[in-house]
């Protein structure tokens, strides 16, 4: 277990995913300043279950992701543009006082590699993206390139899926690859049915 600065957000992030941030709230400006002095330039991201990103008083999920800063730039005084990348899942063991910004005691969240039909999940994700682009009037499909490592590939597919933050959270919390793949495929299939109906109705 270790202590980590925390950034509760209205979104979540997977390992292998890049998270862009615009930071202006004073406590998070201070968080970014202090994180850049940490050896790994890391902090935690969790989804806000209820409440707002600004002002505190939120209810936070207990599973999130440790991220590291790739780039940080102060565009004007006390306003930062930051790019961070997900590194590993974390469990929040306990929340510490939000003084001056949220902090928590965390530990890595294990994910057992017990297989699963990754190829089927990838096909479903690719189709959901293609239909989404078709609805938006985009004629050319993007060239999607994924890692050759199955675990990294699974997280990349999870990250680009057209799902809500709460659906993403269910996938993020999976403790085995089989469960993650099953959740990903089921949730994206549900989304795909809605996308097809929208396309066909148009």
PDB file of C-alpha atoms in Angstrom:
ATOM      1  CA  UNK A   1       0.000   0.000   0.000  1.00  0.00           C
ATOM      2  CA  UNK A   2       1.112   3.553  -0.651  1.00  0.00           C
ATOM      3  CA  UNK A   3      -0.224   7.096  -0.519  1.00  0.00           C
ATOM      4  CA  UNK A   4      -1.196   8.761  -3.764  1.00  0.00           C
ATOM      5  CA  UNK A   5      -2.562  12.190  -4.741  1.00  0.00           C
ATOM      6  CA  UNK A   6      -6.017  11.631  -6.229  1.00  0.00           C
ATOM      7  CA  UNK A   7      -8.014  13.372  -8.941  1.00  0.00           C
ATOM      8  CA  UNK A   8     -11.729  12.406  -8.886  1.00  0.00           C
ATOM      9  CA  UNK A   9     -13.269  13.039 -12.308  1.00  0.00           C
ATOM     10  CA  UNK A  10     -16.492  12.653 -14.230  1.00  0.00           C
ATOM     11  CA  UNK A  11     -14.704  10.081 -16.362  1.00  0.00           C
ATOM     12  CA  UNK A  12     -12.348   7.169 -15.827  1.00  0.00           C
ATOM     13  CA  UNK A  13      -9.212   5.983 -17.537  1.00  0.00           C
ATOM     14  CA  UNK A  14      -7.788   2.583 -18.423  1.00  0.00           C
ATOM     15  CA  UNK A  15      -4.170   1.509 -18.417  1.00  0.00           C
ATOM     16  CA  UNK A  16      -2.735   2.309 -21.871  1.00  0.00           C
ATOM     17  CA  UNK A  17      -5.166   5.229 -22.276  1.00  0.00           C
ATOM     18  CA  UNK A  18      -4.123   8.876 -22.578  1.00  0.00           C
ATOM     19  CA  UNK A  19      -6.102  11.315 -20.430  1.00  0.00           C
ATOM     20  CA  UNK A  20      -6.134  15.029 -21.421  1.00  0.00           C
ATOM     21  CA  UNK A  21      -6.891  17.456 -18.591  1.00  0.00           C
ATOM     22  CA  UNK A  22      -7.478  21.182 -18.259  1.00  0.00           C
ATOM     23  CA  UNK A  23      -6.806  22.182 -14.672  1.00  0.00           C
ATOM     24  CA  UNK A  24      -7.828  25.471 -13.094  1.00  0.00           C
ATOM     25  CA  UNK A  25      -9.320  24.678  -9.664  1.00  0.00           C
ATOM     26  CA  UNK A  26      -6.717  25.868  -7.113  1.00  0.00           C
ATOM     27  CA  UNK A  27      -6.415  22.588  -5.206  1.00  0.00           C
ATOM     28  CA  UNK A  28      -5.766  20.634  -8.401  1.00  0.00           C
ATOM     29  CA  UNK A  29      -3.324  23.242  -9.665  1.00  0.00           C
ATOM     30  CA  UNK A  30      -1.434  22.542  -6.445  1.00  0.00           C
ATOM     31  CA  UNK A  31      -1.792  18.790  -6.984  1.00  0.00           C
ATOM     32  CA  UNK A  32      -0.202  19.021 -10.429  1.00  0.00           C
ATOM     33  CA  UNK A  33       2.608  21.197  -9.099  1.00  0.00           C
ATOM     34  CA  UNK A  34       3.405  18.684  -6.360  1.00  0.00           C
ATOM     35  CA  UNK A  35       2.995  15.632  -8.593  1.00  0.00           C
ATOM     36  CA  UNK A  36       5.680  16.965 -10.921  1.00  0.00           C
ATOM     37  CA  UNK A  37       8.115  16.758  -8.009  1.00  0.00           C
ATOM     38  CA  UNK A  38       7.297  13.076  -7.424  1.00  0.00           C
ATOM     39  CA  UNK A  39       9.832  10.603  -8.884  1.00  0.00           C
ATOM     40  CA  UNK A  40       7.222   8.932 -11.111  1.00  0.00           C
ATOM     41  CA  UNK A  41       5.045  12.029 -11.607  1.00  0.00           C
ATOM     42  CA  UNK A  42       2.034   9.878 -10.761  1.00  0.00           C
ATOM     43  CA  UNK A  43      -1.406  10.366  -9.274  1.00  0.00           C
ATOM     44  CA  UNK A  44      -4.658   8.436  -9.122  1.00  0.00           C
ATOM     45  CA  UNK A  45      -7.875   8.924 -11.074  1.00  0.00           C
ATOM     46  CA  UNK A  46     -11.255   7.676  -9.865  1.00  0.00           C
ATOM     47  CA  UNK A  47     -14.750   8.170 -11.229  1.00  0.00           C
ATOM     48  CA  UNK A  48     -17.124  10.423  -9.321  1.00  0.00           C
ATOM     49  CA  UNK A  49     -20.187   8.304  -8.605  1.00  0.00           C
ATOM     50  CA  UNK A  50     -22.285  11.256  -7.440  1.00  0.00           C
ATOM     51  CA  UNK A  51     -21.530  14.955  -7.202  1.00  0.00           C
ATOM     52  CA  UNK A  52     -19.324  17.375  -9.105  1.00  0.00           C
ATOM     53  CA  UNK A  53     -15.655  17.641 -10.035  1.00  0.00           C
ATOM     54  CA  UNK A  54     -15.548  21.203  -8.730  1.00  0.00           C
ATOM     55  CA  UNK A  55     -15.917  22.146  -5.086  1.00  0.00           C
ATOM     56  CA  UNK A  56     -15.740  18.768  -3.357  1.00  0.00           C
ATOM     57  CA  UNK A  57     -18.544  16.921  -1.581  1.00  0.00           C
ATOM     58  CA  UNK A  58     -18.511  14.161  -4.183  1.00  0.00           C
ATOM     59  CA  UNK A  59     -19.001  10.404  -3.770  1.00  0.00           C
ATOM     60  CA  UNK A  60     -16.138   8.500  -5.377  1.00  0.00           C
ATOM     61  CA  UNK A  61     -15.699   4.978  -6.670  1.00  0.00           C
ATOM     62  CA  UNK A  62     -13.132   2.810  -4.903  1.00  0.00           C
ATOM     63  CA  UNK A  63     -11.458   1.397  -8.022  1.00  0.00           C
ATOM     64  CA  UNK A  64      -9.423   3.629 -10.292  1.00  0.00           C
ATOM     65  CA  UNK A  65      -6.179   3.946 -12.191  1.00  0.00           C
ATOM     66  CA  UNK A  66      -2.722   5.233 -11.410  1.00  0.00           C
ATOM     67  CA  UNK A  67      -1.607   7.610 -14.139  1.00  0.00           C
ATOM     68  CA  UNK A  68       1.665   9.356 -14.927  1.00  0.00           C
ATOM     69  CA  UNK A  69       2.121  12.812 -16.415  1.00  0.00           C
ATOM     70  CA  UNK A  70       3.405  12.763 -19.981  1.00  0.00           C
ATOM     71  CA  UNK A  71       3.324  16.516 -20.478  1.00  0.00           C
ATOM     72  CA  UNK A  72       2.202  19.510 -18.437  1.00  0.00           C
ATOM     73  CA  UNK A  73       2.092  23.121 -19.560  1.00  0.00           C
ATOM     74  CA  UNK A  74       0.893  26.223 -17.729  1.00  0.00           C
ATOM     75  CA  UNK A  75      -0.937  28.073 -20.514  1.00  0.00           C
ATOM     76  CA  UNK A  76      -1.819  31.069 -18.343  1.00  0.00           C
ATOM     77  CA  UNK A  77      -1.235  31.699 -14.658  1.00  0.00           C
ATOM     78  CA  UNK A  78      -2.787  28.894 -12.600  1.00  0.00           C
ATOM     79  CA  UNK A  79      -4.300  27.157 -15.613  1.00  0.00           C
ATOM     80  CA  UNK A  80      -2.660  23.967 -16.810  1.00  0.00           C
ATOM     81  CA  UNK A  81      -3.043  21.655 -19.785  1.00  0.00           C
ATOM     82  CA  UNK A  82      -1.910  18.156 -18.858  1.00  0.00           C
ATOM     83  CA  UNK A  83      -1.609  14.858 -20.712  1.00  0.00           C
ATOM     84  CA  UNK A  84      -1.431  11.771 -18.505  1.00  0.00           C
ATOM     85  CA  UNK A  85      -1.372   8.052 -19.297  1.00  0.00           C
ATOM     86  CA  UNK A  86      -2.935   5.168 -17.409  1.00  0.00           C
ATOM     87  CA  UNK A  87      -0.420   2.764 -15.882  1.00  0.00           C
ATOM     88  CA  UNK A  88      -2.206   0.310 -13.585  1.00  0.00           C
ATOM     89  CA  UNK A  89      -5.496  -0.333 -11.811  1.00  0.00           C
ATOM     90  CA  UNK A  90      -5.676   0.583  -8.145  1.00  0.00           C
ATOM     91  CA  UNK A  91      -7.964  -0.121  -5.204  1.00  0.00           C
ATOM     92  CA  UNK A  92      -8.600   2.732  -2.807  1.00  0.00           C
ATOM     93  CA  UNK A  93      -7.986   1.286   0.653  1.00  0.00           C
ATOM     94  CA  UNK A  94      -8.903   4.472   2.500  1.00  0.00           C
ATOM     95  CA  UNK A  95      -9.452   8.123   1.738  1.00  0.00           C
ATOM     96  CA  UNK A  96      -7.287  10.639   3.569  1.00  0.00           C
ATOM     97  CA  UNK A  97      -8.318  14.230   4.351  1.00  0.00           C
ATOM     98  CA  UNK A  98      -8.752  16.456   1.276  1.00  0.00           C
ATOM     99  CA  UNK A  99      -6.082  18.831   2.490  1.00  0.00           C
ATOM    100  CA  UNK A 100      -5.181  20.577   0.287  1.00  0.00           C
ATOM    101  CA  UNK A 101      -6.350  18.116  -2.390  1.00  0.00           C
ATOM    102  CA  UNK A 102      -7.736  14.544  -2.345  1.00  0.00           C
ATOM    103  CA  UNK A 103      -5.319  11.845  -1.251  1.00  0.00           C
ATOM    104  CA  UNK A 104      -5.773   8.149  -0.591  1.00  0.00           C
ATOM    105  CA  UNK A 105      -4.010   5.034   0.540  1.00  0.00           C
ATOM    106  CA  UNK A 106      -4.117   2.694  -2.440  1.00  0.00           C
ATOM    107  CA  UNK A 107      -2.828  -0.654  -3.606  1.00  0.00           C
ATOM    108  CA  UNK A 108      -2.501  -2.250  -7.054  1.00  0.00           C
ATOM    109  CA  UNK A 109      -5.661  -4.074  -8.153  1.00  0.00           C
ATOM    110  CA  UNK A 110      -4.763  -7.501  -9.533  1.00  0.00           C
ATOM    111  CA  UNK A 111      -6.238  -8.853 -12.745  1.00  0.00           C
ATOM    112  CA  UNK A 112      -5.786 -12.569 -13.346  1.00  0.00           C
ATOM    113  CA  UNK A 113      -5.068 -13.661 -16.901  1.00  0.00           C
ATOM    114  CA  UNK A 114      -7.492 -16.544 -17.426  1.00  0.00           C
ATOM    115  CA  UNK A 115      -8.110 -16.085 -21.125  1.00  0.00           C
ATOM    116  CA  UNK A 116     -11.315 -15.160 -22.893  1.00  0.00           C
ATOM    117  CA  UNK A 117     -12.477 -14.578 -26.452  1.00  0.00           C
ATOM    118  CA  UNK A 118     -10.562 -11.388 -27.144  1.00  0.00           C
ATOM    119  CA  UNK A 119     -10.944 -11.696 -30.921  1.00  0.00           C
ATOM    120  CA  UNK A 120     -14.746 -11.694 -30.678  1.00  0.00           C
ATOM    121  CA  UNK A 121     -14.692  -8.681 -28.357  1.00  0.00           C
ATOM    122  CA  UNK A 122     -12.400  -6.811 -30.748  1.00  0.00           C
ATOM    123  CA  UNK A 123     -14.717  -7.459 -33.688  1.00  0.00           C
ATOM    124  CA  UNK A 124     -17.661  -6.091 -31.693  1.00  0.00           C
ATOM    125  CA  UNK A 125     -15.731  -2.985 -30.651  1.00  0.00           C
ATOM    126  CA  UNK A 126     -14.559  -2.319 -34.201  1.00  0.00           C
ATOM    127  CA  UNK A 127     -18.111  -2.643 -35.543  1.00  0.00           C
ATOM    128  CA  UNK A 128     -19.486  -0.305 -32.870  1.00  0.00           C
ATOM    129  CA  UNK A 129     -16.942   2.342 -33.841  1.00  0.00           C
ATOM    130  CA  UNK A 130     -17.690   1.888 -37.539  1.00  0.00           C
ATOM    131  CA  UNK A 131     -21.444   2.316 -36.997  1.00  0.00           C
ATOM    132  CA  UNK A 132     -20.857   5.346 -34.744  1.00  0.00           C
ATOM    133  CA  UNK A 133     -18.800   6.988 -37.481  1.00  0.00           C
ATOM    134  CA  UNK A 134     -21.397   6.097 -40.105  1.00  0.00           C
ATOM    135  CA  UNK A 135     -24.092   7.830 -38.038  1.00  0.00           C
ATOM    136  CA  UNK A 136     -21.832  10.870 -37.705  1.00  0.00           C
ATOM    137  CA  UNK A 137     -21.360  10.994 -41.476  1.00  0.00           C
ATOM    138  CA  UNK A 138     -17.685  10.065 -41.388  1.00  0.00           C
ATOM    139  CA  UNK A 139     -16.963   8.058 -44.524  1.00  0.00           C
ATOM    140  CA  UNK A 140     -13.407   6.942 -43.838  1.00  0.00           C
ATOM    141  CA  UNK A 141     -12.840   4.537 -40.969  1.00  0.00           C
ATOM    142  CA  UNK A 142      -9.811   5.255 -38.783  1.00  0.00           C
ATOM    143  CA  UNK A 143      -6.823   2.959 -38.868  1.00  0.00           C
ATOM    144  CA  UNK A 144      -6.836   1.314 -35.454  1.00  0.00           C
ATOM    145  CA  UNK A 145      -3.566  -0.187 -34.261  1.00  0.00           C
ATOM    146  CA  UNK A 146      -3.338  -2.167 -31.042  1.00  0.00           C
ATOM    147  CA  UNK A 147      -0.614  -3.745 -28.955  1.00  0.00           C
ATOM    148  CA  UNK A 148       0.440  -7.318 -29.677  1.00  0.00           C
ATOM    149  CA  UNK A 149       0.281  -8.016 -25.942  1.00  0.00           C
ATOM    150  CA  UNK A 150      -3.209  -9.450 -25.195  1.00  0.00           C
ATOM    151  CA  UNK A 151      -3.539  -7.705 -21.813  1.00  0.00           C
ATOM    152  CA  UNK A 152      -2.572  -4.328 -23.231  1.00  0.00           C
ATOM    153  CA  UNK A 153      -4.782  -4.916 -26.258  1.00  0.00           C
ATOM    154  CA  UNK A 154      -7.758  -5.658 -23.998  1.00  0.00           C
ATOM    155  CA  UNK A 155      -7.309  -2.384 -22.145  1.00  0.00           C
ATOM    156  CA  UNK A 156      -6.924  -0.458 -25.406  1.00  0.00           C
ATOM    157  CA  UNK A 157     -10.165  -1.954 -26.731  1.00  0.00           C
ATOM    158  CA  UNK A 158     -11.910  -1.131 -23.468  1.00  0.00           C
ATOM    159  CA  UNK A 159     -10.657   2.442 -23.645  1.00  0.00           C
ATOM    160  CA  UNK A 160     -11.930   3.206 -27.163  1.00  0.00           C
ATOM    161  CA  UNK A 161     -15.332   1.544 -26.793  1.00  0.00           C
ATOM    162  CA  UNK A 162     -18.275   3.973 -27.164  1.00  0.00           C
ATOM    163  CA  UNK A 163     -19.571   3.411 -23.633  1.00  0.00           C
ATOM    164  CA  UNK A 164     -20.638   5.584 -20.720  1.00  0.00           C
ATOM    165  CA  UNK A 165     -18.293   6.178 -17.810  1.00  0.00           C
ATOM    166  CA  UNK A 166     -20.394   3.897 -15.610  1.00  0.00           C
ATOM    167  CA  UNK A 167     -20.242   1.056 -18.149  1.00  0.00           C
ATOM    168  CA  UNK A 168     -16.501   1.623 -18.429  1.00  0.00           C
ATOM    169  CA  UNK A 169     -16.245   1.417 -14.662  1.00  0.00           C
ATOM    170  CA  UNK A 170     -17.797  -2.054 -14.689  1.00  0.00           C
ATOM    171  CA  UNK A 171     -15.158  -3.174 -17.179  1.00  0.00           C
ATOM    172  CA  UNK A 172     -12.349  -1.471 -15.259  1.00  0.00           C
ATOM    173  CA  UNK A 173     -13.305  -3.275 -12.049  1.00  0.00           C
ATOM    174  CA  UNK A 174     -13.081  -6.780 -13.562  1.00  0.00           C
ATOM    175  CA  UNK A 175     -10.560  -8.923 -11.697  1.00  0.00           C
ATOM    176  CA  UNK A 176      -9.941 -11.451 -14.495  1.00  0.00           C
ATOM    177  CA  UNK A 177      -9.367 -11.071 -18.215  1.00  0.00           C
ATOM    178  CA  UNK A 178     -12.265 -13.438 -18.888  1.00  0.00           C
ATOM    179  CA  UNK A 179     -14.662 -11.259 -16.882  1.00  0.00           C
ATOM    180  CA  UNK A 180     -13.331  -8.093 -18.500  1.00  0.00           C
ATOM    181  CA  UNK A 181     -13.770  -9.502 -21.988  1.00  0.00           C
ATOM    182  CA  UNK A 182     -17.280 -10.783 -21.207  1.00  0.00           C
ATOM    183  CA  UNK A 183     -18.318  -7.413 -19.750  1.00  0.00           C
ATOM    184  CA  UNK A 184     -16.774  -5.519 -22.651  1.00  0.00           C
ATOM    185  CA  UNK A 185     -18.457  -7.665 -25.278  1.00  0.00           C
ATOM    186  CA  UNK A 186     -21.871  -7.627 -23.553  1.00  0.00           C
ATOM    187  CA  UNK A 187     -21.917  -3.876 -22.938  1.00  0.00           C
ATOM    188  CA  UNK A 188     -20.680  -3.007 -26.416  1.00  0.00           C
ATOM    189  CA  UNK A 189     -23.200  -5.420 -27.955  1.00  0.00           C
ATOM    190  CA  UNK A 190     -26.002  -3.588 -26.146  1.00  0.00           C
ATOM    191  CA  UNK A 191     -24.631  -0.276 -27.385  1.00  0.00           C
ATOM    192  CA  UNK A 192     -24.261  -1.665 -30.894  1.00  0.00           C
ATOM    193  CA  UNK A 193     -27.947  -2.612 -31.031  1.00  0.00           C
ATOM    194  CA  UNK A 194     -28.883   0.976 -30.198  1.00  0.00           C
ATOM    195  CA  UNK A 195     -26.436   2.333 -32.762  1.00  0.00           C
ATOM    196  CA  UNK A 196     -27.816   0.073 -35.492  1.00  0.00           C
ATOM    197  CA  UNK A 197     -31.368   1.131 -34.656  1.00  0.00           C
ATOM    198  CA  UNK A 198     -30.345   4.788 -34.831  1.00  0.00           C
ATOM    199  CA  UNK A 199     -28.590   4.275 -38.157  1.00  0.00           C
ATOM    200  CA  UNK A 200     -31.464   2.328 -39.688  1.00  0.00           C
ATOM    201  CA  UNK A 201     -34.029   4.871 -38.502  1.00  0.00           C
ATOM    202  CA  UNK A 202     -32.102   7.683 -40.127  1.00  0.00           C
TER     203      UNK A 202
END
